[in-house]
PDB file of C-alpha atoms in Angstrom:
ATOM      1  CA  GLU J   1       2.047 -14.232 -36.214  1.00  0.00           C
ATOM      2  CA  ALA J   2       0.630 -14.721 -39.006  1.00  0.00           C
ATOM      3  CA  GLN J   3      -2.832 -13.555 -38.611  1.00  0.00           C
ATOM      4  CA  VAL J   4      -6.510 -13.276 -40.786  1.00  0.00           C
ATOM      5  CA  THR J   5      -8.753 -11.486 -38.373  1.00  0.00           C
ATOM      6  CA  GLN J   6     -12.752 -10.991 -38.785  1.00  0.00           C
ATOM      7  CA  ASN J   7     -15.281  -9.002 -37.005  1.00  0.00           C
ATOM      8  CA  PRO J   8     -17.647  -8.815 -35.690  1.00  0.00           C
ATOM      9  CA  ARG J   9     -17.007 -13.229 -35.173  1.00  0.00           C
ATOM     10  CA  TYR J  10     -20.799 -13.703 -33.967  1.00  0.00           C
ATOM     11  CA  LEU J  11     -23.917 -10.812 -35.189  1.00  0.00           C
ATOM     12  CA  ILE J  12     -27.929 -11.399 -35.138  1.00  0.00           C
ATOM     13  CA  THR J  13     -29.180  -8.736 -36.981  1.00  0.00           C
ATOM     14  CA  VAL J  14     -32.749  -7.579 -38.791  1.00  0.00           C
ATOM     15  CA  THR J  15     -33.491  -7.662 -42.692  1.00  0.00           C
ATOM     16  CA  GLY J  16     -32.410  -4.534 -43.890  1.00  0.00           C
ATOM     17  CA  LYS J  17     -29.895  -2.716 -41.836  1.00  0.00           C
ATOM     18  CA  LYS J  18     -26.485  -2.542 -43.135  1.00  0.00           C
ATOM     19  CA  LEU J  19     -23.480  -4.528 -41.658  1.00  0.00           C
ATOM     20  CA  THR J  20     -20.375  -4.825 -42.472  1.00  0.00           C
ATOM     21  CA  VAL J  21     -17.707  -7.979 -42.020  1.00  0.00           C
ATOM     22  CA  THR J  22     -14.517  -6.320 -41.535  1.00  0.00           C
ATOM     23  CA  CYS J  23     -10.859  -8.296 -42.850  1.00  0.00           C
ATOM     24  CA  SER J  24      -8.034  -7.444 -41.722  1.00  0.00           C
ATOM     25  CA  GLN J  25      -4.679  -9.453 -41.983  1.00  0.00           C
ATOM     26  CA  ASN J  26      -1.720  -9.432 -41.206  1.00  0.00           C
ATOM     27  CA  MET J  27       0.718 -10.845 -43.550  1.00  0.00           C
ATOM     28  CA  ASN J  28       1.225  -8.174 -46.333  1.00  0.00           C
ATOM     29  CA  HIS J  29      -0.326 -10.007 -48.596  1.00  0.00           C
ATOM     30  CA  GLU J  30      -1.802  -9.121 -52.341  1.00  0.00           C
ATOM     31  CA  TYR J  31      -5.027 -11.129 -52.653  1.00  0.00           C
ATOM     32  CA  MET J  32      -7.512 -11.611 -49.979  1.00  0.00           C
ATOM     33  CA  SER J  33     -11.606 -13.540 -50.474  1.00  0.00           C
ATOM     34  CA  TRP J  34     -14.358 -13.467 -48.918  1.00  0.00           C
ATOM     35  CA  TYR J  35     -16.198 -16.989 -49.017  1.00  0.00           C
ATOM     36  CA  ARG J  36     -19.324 -18.180 -47.205  1.00  0.00           C
ATOM     37  CA  GLN J  37     -20.329 -21.412 -46.295  1.00  0.00           C
ATOM     38  CA  ASP J  38     -23.358 -23.185 -45.980  1.00  0.00           C
ATOM     39  CA  PRO J  39     -24.773 -26.492 -45.144  1.00  0.00           C
ATOM     40  CA  GLY J  40     -24.257 -28.979 -48.295  1.00  0.00           C
ATOM     41  CA  LEU J  41     -23.193 -26.484 -50.046  1.00  0.00           C
ATOM     42  CA  GLY J  42     -19.545 -26.473 -48.859  1.00  0.00           C
ATOM     43  CA  LEU J  43     -17.385 -22.778 -49.418  1.00  0.00           C
ATOM     44  CA  ARG J  44     -18.192 -20.874 -52.239  1.00  0.00           C
ATOM     45  CA  GLN J  45     -16.834 -17.545 -53.045  1.00  0.00           C
ATOM     46  CA  ILE J  46     -18.077 -14.087 -52.731  1.00  0.00           C
ATOM     47  CA  TYR J  47     -15.623 -11.643 -53.895  1.00  0.00           C
ATOM     48  CA  TYR J  48     -11.687 -11.334 -54.347  1.00  0.00           C
ATOM     49  CA  SER J  49      -8.910  -8.629 -54.655  1.00  0.00           C
ATOM     50  CA  MET J  50      -5.952  -9.404 -56.290  1.00  0.00           C
ATOM     51  CA  ASN J  51      -4.967  -5.563 -55.108  1.00  0.00           C
ATOM     52  CA  VAL J  52      -5.217  -2.632 -53.492  1.00  0.00           C
ATOM     53  CA  GLU J  53      -8.727  -1.085 -55.515  1.00  0.00           C
ATOM     54  CA  VAL J  54      -8.996  -4.309 -57.924  1.00  0.00           C
ATOM     55  CA  THR J  55     -11.492  -6.462 -56.351  1.00  0.00           C
ATOM     56  CA  ASP J  56     -13.448  -8.806 -58.566  1.00  0.00           C
ATOM     57  CA  LYS J  57     -17.175 -10.865 -58.344  1.00  0.00           C
ATOM     58  CA  GLY J  58     -16.610 -14.987 -57.436  1.00  0.00           C
ATOM     59  CA  ASP J  59     -19.248 -17.465 -57.893  1.00  0.00           C
ATOM     60  CA  VAL J  60     -22.134 -15.897 -55.237  1.00  0.00           C
ATOM     61  CA  PRO J  61     -21.419 -11.978 -55.359  1.00  0.00           C
ATOM     62  CA  GLU J  62     -24.979 -10.932 -54.825  1.00  0.00           C
ATOM     63  CA  GLY J  63     -26.059  -8.652 -51.858  1.00  0.00           C
ATOM     64  CA  TYR J  64     -22.855  -8.145 -51.132  1.00  0.00           C
ATOM     65  CA  LYS J  65     -20.252  -5.101 -51.525  1.00  0.00           C
ATOM     66  CA  VAL J  66     -15.843  -5.552 -50.728  1.00  0.00           C
ATOM     67  CA  SER J  67     -13.509  -2.604 -50.519  1.00  0.00           C
ATOM     68  CA  ARG J  68     -10.298  -2.539 -50.950  1.00  0.00           C
ATOM     69  CA  LYS J  69      -8.675   0.777 -50.150  1.00  0.00           C
ATOM     70  CA  GLU J  70      -5.440  -0.233 -48.460  1.00  0.00           C
ATOM     71  CA  LYS J  71      -3.161  -4.035 -48.228  1.00  0.00           C
ATOM     72  CA  ARG J  72      -4.271  -4.721 -44.734  1.00  0.00           C
ATOM     73  CA  ASN J  73      -8.163  -4.223 -45.273  1.00  0.00           C
ATOM     74  CA  PHE J  74     -10.769  -5.755 -46.887  1.00  0.00           C
ATOM     75  CA  PRO J  75     -14.267  -5.147 -45.539  1.00  0.00           C
ATOM     76  CA  LEU J  76     -17.464  -7.343 -46.853  1.00  0.00           C
ATOM     77  CA  ILE J  77     -20.327  -5.343 -46.466  1.00  0.00           C
ATOM     78  CA  LEU J  78     -24.341  -6.173 -47.090  1.00  0.00           C
ATOM     79  CA  GLU J  79     -26.099  -3.182 -48.231  1.00  0.00           C
ATOM     80  CA  SER J  80     -30.096  -4.507 -47.090  1.00  0.00           C
ATOM     81  CA  PRO J  81     -29.755  -8.110 -45.117  1.00  0.00           C
ATOM     82  CA  SER J  82     -31.666 -10.521 -46.211  1.00  0.00           C
ATOM     83  CA  PRO J  83     -32.193 -13.518 -44.295  1.00  0.00           C
ATOM     84  CA  ASN J  84     -30.915 -15.869 -47.177  1.00  0.00           C
ATOM     85  CA  GLN J  85     -27.939 -14.422 -46.809  1.00  0.00           C
ATOM     86  CA  THR J  86     -27.181 -16.430 -43.714  1.00  0.00           C
ATOM     87  CA  SER J  87     -24.280 -17.653 -43.802  1.00  0.00           C
ATOM     88  CA  LEU J  88     -20.732 -19.064 -41.956  1.00  0.00           C
ATOM     89  CA  TYR J  89     -18.523 -15.856 -43.192  1.00  0.00           C
ATOM     90  CA  PHE J  90     -14.722 -16.399 -44.028  1.00  0.00           C
ATOM     91  CA  CYS J  91     -11.895 -14.356 -44.817  1.00  0.00           C
ATOM     92  CA  ALA J  92      -9.197 -15.375 -46.898  1.00  0.00           C
ATOM     93  CA  THR J  93      -5.461 -14.605 -47.551  1.00  0.00           C
ATOM     94  CA  LYS J  94      -2.347 -15.395 -49.788  1.00  0.00           C
ATOM     95  CA  ASN J  95       1.299 -14.500 -51.109  1.00  0.00           C
ATOM     96  CA  THR J  96       0.608 -14.104 -55.098  1.00  0.00           C
ATOM     97  CA  GLY J  97       4.545 -13.679 -55.617  1.00  0.00           C
ATOM     98  CA  LEU J  98       6.937 -15.057 -58.246  1.00  0.00           C
ATOM     99  CA  VAL J  99       7.927 -18.672 -55.713  1.00  0.00           C
ATOM    100  CA  ASN J 100       4.342 -19.214 -53.278  1.00  0.00           C
ATOM    101  CA  THR J 101       1.988 -21.826 -52.498  1.00  0.00           C
ATOM    102  CA  GLY J 102      -0.724 -20.756 -53.402  1.00  0.00           C
ATOM    103  CA  GLU J 103      -1.892 -21.453 -49.576  1.00  0.00           C
ATOM    104  CA  LEU J 104      -4.279 -19.895 -48.444  1.00  0.00           C
ATOM    105  CA  PHE J 105      -4.422 -18.066 -44.809  1.00  0.00           C
ATOM    106  CA  PHE J 106      -8.369 -18.777 -43.351  1.00  0.00           C
ATOM    107  CA  GLY J 107      -9.813 -16.284 -40.440  1.00  0.00           C
ATOM    108  CA  GLU J 108     -11.999 -17.664 -38.098  1.00  0.00           C
ATOM    109  CA  GLY J 109     -15.333 -17.272 -38.987  1.00  0.00           C
ATOM    110  CA  SER J 110     -18.129 -14.090 -38.252  1.00  0.00           C
ATOM    111  CA  ARG J 111     -21.410 -16.314 -38.142  1.00  0.00           C
ATOM    112  CA  LEU J 112     -24.272 -13.988 -39.079  1.00  0.00           C
ATOM    113  CA  THR J 113     -28.444 -14.120 -38.640  1.00  0.00           C
ATOM    114  CA  VAL J 114     -30.397 -12.190 -41.031  1.00  0.00           C
ATOM    115  CA  LEU J 115     -33.872 -12.490 -39.141  1.00  0.00           C
TER     116      LEU J 115
ATOM    117  CA  ASP T   1     -12.302 -25.326 -63.687  1.00  0.00           C
ATOM    118  CA  ALA T   2     -11.652 -29.205 -63.413  1.00  0.00           C
ATOM    119  CA  LYS T   3     -13.670 -30.619 -60.504  1.00  0.00           C
ATOM    120  CA  THR T   4     -12.898 -33.592 -57.933  1.00  0.00           C
ATOM    121  CA  THR T   5     -14.575 -36.064 -56.475  1.00  0.00           C
ATOM    122  CA  GLN T   6     -14.310 -37.349 -52.988  1.00  0.00           C
ATOM    123  CA  PRO T   7     -16.342 -39.558 -50.964  1.00  0.00           C
ATOM    124  CA  ASN T   8     -19.447 -37.858 -48.262  1.00  0.00           C
ATOM    125  CA  SER T   9     -18.099 -38.931 -45.350  1.00  0.00           C
ATOM    126  CA  MET T  10     -15.249 -42.088 -43.880  1.00  0.00           C
ATOM    127  CA  GLU T  11     -14.614 -43.596 -40.397  1.00  0.00           C
ATOM    128  CA  SER T  12     -11.528 -44.463 -39.321  1.00  0.00           C
ATOM    129  CA  ASN T  13     -10.069 -45.584 -35.866  1.00  0.00           C
ATOM    130  CA  GLU T  14      -7.324 -43.909 -33.884  1.00  0.00           C
ATOM    131  CA  GLU T  15      -3.834 -44.510 -33.944  1.00  0.00           C
ATOM    132  CA  GLU T  16      -4.635 -46.000 -37.894  1.00  0.00           C
ATOM    133  CA  PRO T  17      -3.693 -44.763 -40.847  1.00  0.00           C
ATOM    134  CA  VAL T  18      -6.015 -43.333 -43.478  1.00  0.00           C
ATOM    135  CA  HIS T  19      -6.776 -42.402 -47.067  1.00  0.00           C
ATOM    136  CA  LEU T  20      -8.849 -40.293 -48.359  1.00  0.00           C
ATOM    137  CA  PRO T  21      -9.682 -40.577 -51.999  1.00  0.00           C
ATOM    138  CA  CYS T  22      -9.652 -37.994 -54.457  1.00  0.00           C
ATOM    139  CA  ASN T  23     -10.664 -37.872 -58.725  1.00  0.00           C
ATOM    140  CA  HIS T  24      -9.888 -35.357 -60.611  1.00  0.00           C
ATOM    141  CA  SER T  25     -10.376 -37.112 -63.951  1.00  0.00           C
ATOM    142  CA  THR T  26     -10.038 -33.459 -65.532  1.00  0.00           C
ATOM    143  CA  ILE T  27      -6.969 -32.447 -63.872  1.00  0.00           C
ATOM    144  CA  SER T  28      -4.305 -30.497 -66.668  1.00  0.00           C
ATOM    145  CA  GLY T  29      -0.839 -30.704 -67.126  1.00  0.00           C
ATOM    146  CA  THR T  30      -1.067 -27.474 -65.194  1.00  0.00           C
ATOM    147  CA  ASP T  31      -2.706 -27.607 -62.416  1.00  0.00           C
ATOM    148  CA  TYR T  32      -1.855 -27.934 -59.105  1.00  0.00           C
ATOM    149  CA  ILE T  33      -3.612 -30.648 -56.376  1.00  0.00           C
ATOM    150  CA  HIS T  34      -3.662 -29.003 -53.086  1.00  0.00           C
ATOM    151  CA  TRP T  35      -6.062 -30.519 -49.561  1.00  0.00           C
ATOM    152  CA  TYR T  36      -6.988 -28.799 -46.669  1.00  0.00           C
ATOM    153  CA  ARG T  37      -9.042 -29.602 -43.655  1.00  0.00           C
ATOM    154  CA  GLN T  38     -11.796 -27.868 -41.377  1.00  0.00           C
ATOM    155  CA  LEU T  39     -11.308 -28.413 -38.086  1.00  0.00           C
ATOM    156  CA  PRO T  40     -15.127 -28.091 -35.837  1.00  0.00           C
ATOM    157  CA  SER T  41     -15.609 -24.203 -35.884  1.00  0.00           C
ATOM    158  CA  GLN T  42     -12.845 -23.442 -37.341  1.00  0.00           C
ATOM    159  CA  GLY T  43     -11.208 -21.728 -40.902  1.00  0.00           C
ATOM    160  CA  PRO T  44      -9.900 -24.408 -43.399  1.00  0.00           C
ATOM    161  CA  GLU T  45      -6.265 -24.986 -43.400  1.00  0.00           C
ATOM    162  CA  TYR T  46      -3.234 -25.824 -45.409  1.00  0.00           C
ATOM    163  CA  VAL T  47      -2.973 -29.279 -45.405  1.00  0.00           C
ATOM    164  CA  ILE T  48      -0.508 -30.552 -48.226  1.00  0.00           C
ATOM    165  CA  HIS T  49      -0.048 -29.439 -52.289  1.00  0.00           C
ATOM    166  CA  GLY T  50       1.229 -31.273 -55.306  1.00  0.00           C
ATOM    167  CA  LEU T  51       1.921 -31.583 -59.171  1.00  0.00           C
ATOM    168  CA  THR T  52       3.281 -35.126 -60.301  1.00  0.00           C
ATOM    169  CA  SER T  53       5.758 -36.093 -57.764  1.00  0.00           C
ATOM    170  CA  ASN T  54       3.877 -38.109 -54.135  1.00  0.00           C
ATOM    171  CA  VAL T  55       4.676 -35.416 -51.302  1.00  0.00           C
ATOM    172  CA  ASN T  56       5.363 -35.333 -47.082  1.00  0.00           C
ATOM    173  CA  ASN T  57       5.365 -33.272 -44.922  1.00  0.00           C
ATOM    174  CA  ARG T  58       5.000 -32.993 -40.912  1.00  0.00           C
ATOM    175  CA  MET T  59       0.725 -33.629 -41.287  1.00  0.00           C
ATOM    176  CA  ALA T  60       0.740 -35.962 -43.972  1.00  0.00           C
ATOM    177  CA  SER T  61       1.832 -37.675 -46.702  1.00  0.00           C
ATOM    178  CA  LEU T  62       0.543 -36.963 -50.913  1.00  0.00           C
ATOM    179  CA  ALA T  63       0.198 -39.514 -53.466  1.00  0.00           C
ATOM    180  CA  ILE T  64      -0.241 -38.789 -56.781  1.00  0.00           C
ATOM    181  CA  ALA T  65      -1.611 -41.303 -59.746  1.00  0.00           C
ATOM    182  CA  GLU T  66       1.504 -41.837 -62.292  1.00  0.00           C
ATOM    183  CA  ASP T  67      -1.832 -40.581 -64.268  1.00  0.00           C
ATOM    184  CA  ARG T  68      -2.642 -37.726 -62.078  1.00  0.00           C
ATOM    185  CA  LYS T  69      -6.718 -38.612 -62.790  1.00  0.00           C
ATOM    186  CA  SER T  70      -6.601 -39.456 -59.099  1.00  0.00           C
ATOM    187  CA  SER T  71      -4.878 -38.601 -55.406  1.00  0.00           C
ATOM    188  CA  THR T  72      -4.368 -39.740 -52.185  1.00  0.00           C
ATOM    189  CA  LEU T  73      -4.077 -37.885 -48.435  1.00  0.00           C
ATOM    190  CA  ILE T  74      -2.348 -40.264 -46.112  1.00  0.00           C
ATOM    191  CA  LEU T  75      -2.444 -39.472 -42.050  1.00  0.00           C
ATOM    192  CA  HIS T  76      -0.074 -41.927 -41.066  1.00  0.00           C
ATOM    193  CA  ARG T  77      -1.485 -42.160 -37.526  1.00  0.00           C
ATOM    194  CA  ALA T  78      -5.247 -40.671 -37.211  1.00  0.00           C
ATOM    195  CA  THR T  79      -5.810 -38.743 -33.864  1.00  0.00           C
ATOM    196  CA  LEU T  80      -9.076 -37.895 -32.656  1.00  0.00           C
ATOM    197  CA  ARG T  81      -7.955 -33.566 -33.571  1.00  0.00           C
ATOM    198  CA  ASP T  82      -7.898 -35.445 -37.867  1.00  0.00           C
ATOM    199  CA  ALA T  83     -11.194 -35.137 -37.382  1.00  0.00           C
ATOM    200  CA  ALA T  84     -12.524 -32.357 -39.899  1.00  0.00           C
ATOM    201  CA  VAL T  85     -14.078 -31.648 -43.643  1.00  0.00           C
ATOM    202  CA  TYR T  86     -10.974 -32.492 -46.068  1.00  0.00           C
ATOM    203  CA  TYR T  87     -11.268 -30.506 -49.265  1.00  0.00           C
ATOM    204  CA  CYS T  88      -9.172 -31.469 -52.351  1.00  0.00           C
ATOM    205  CA  ILE T  89      -8.686 -28.965 -54.798  1.00  0.00           C
ATOM    206  CA  LEU T  90      -6.973 -28.017 -58.003  1.00  0.00           C
ATOM    207  CA  ARG T  91      -5.405 -24.928 -58.539  1.00  0.00           C
ATOM    208  CA  ASP T  92      -4.243 -23.770 -62.061  1.00  0.00           C
ATOM    209  CA  SER T  93      -0.773 -22.629 -61.528  1.00  0.00           C
ATOM    210  CA  ASN T  94      -0.631 -21.095 -64.903  1.00  0.00           C
ATOM    211  CA  TYR T  95      -2.140 -17.841 -63.293  1.00  0.00           C
ATOM    212  CA  GLY T  96       1.185 -18.331 -61.944  1.00  0.00           C
ATOM    213  CA  GLY T  97      -0.443 -17.515 -57.835  1.00  0.00           C
ATOM    214  CA  SER T  98      -1.880 -14.649 -58.687  1.00  0.00           C
ATOM    215  CA  GLN T  99      -5.501 -15.857 -59.190  1.00  0.00           C
ATOM    216  CA  GLY T 100      -5.655 -19.749 -59.637  1.00  0.00           C
ATOM    217  CA  ASN T 101      -8.699 -19.259 -56.798  1.00  0.00           C
ATOM    218  CA  LEU T 102      -9.163 -22.358 -55.063  1.00  0.00           C
ATOM    219  CA  ILE T 103     -12.867 -23.695 -56.080  1.00  0.00           C
ATOM    220  CA  PHE T 104     -13.898 -25.521 -52.406  1.00  0.00           C
ATOM    221  CA  GLY T 105     -15.901 -28.548 -53.275  1.00  0.00           C
ATOM    222  CA  LYS T 106     -18.084 -30.324 -49.843  1.00  0.00           C
ATOM    223  CA  GLY T 107     -15.140 -32.413 -48.845  1.00  0.00           C
ATOM    224  CA  THR T 108     -15.250 -35.597 -47.182  1.00  0.00           C
ATOM    225  CA  LYS T 109     -15.767 -36.326 -43.978  1.00  0.00           C
ATOM    226  CA  LEU T 110     -13.647 -37.857 -41.613  1.00  0.00           C
ATOM    227  CA  SER T 111     -14.619 -39.261 -38.397  1.00  0.00           C
ATOM    228  CA  VAL T 112     -11.961 -40.645 -35.802  1.00  0.00           C
ATOM    229  CA  LYS T 113     -12.818 -43.416 -33.200  1.00  0.00           C
ATOM    230  CA  PRO T 114     -11.170 -43.736 -30.028  1.00  0.00           C
TER     231      PRO T 114
END
């Protein structure tokens, strides 16, 4: 079964305490992406990765880092979380082969609260 | 990126058809029209996409205006499980699928009444 798995699903932390949200996909897709979702603002892209060792900023990258050391994993790193990073985070992946629909597959989300 | 405009919310009765509109007056010739939906407490899921011709799949139908400046997602018989936020998104096919990052707007919140 095609899956995008995020961990943790829920996390409450404090300002400044580094955390990592992991994302793993079993579809052998090259493209992976992180979004955050906030009330009234919709889904906004944080970072994306076209392939291993290739990452690019999305619309709201400030305060986040990512890495792509292997195809299946794309962790989101908050080096020094702040309350304005309290949000619902989604990881997504898609097939970027020559014949594809561009369909994005999303994880179930990680709800992060920074106190 | 070409933008889309959708109503903030719509209501429907169960087992009746629902027509969700989307305006995209600045669409380019290479933009695909994608629809996703997000059920409560879940990540978005793909519904349907098209370029010029109307499209049907097991979930919905997509009707695209002849000038492509608007489209309509059609749910033929709404169920309570169809209550979700529906997003209309444009994706530039010039990127051959390798880029063409999907830009999500605020979508339309569909409520379905029993």
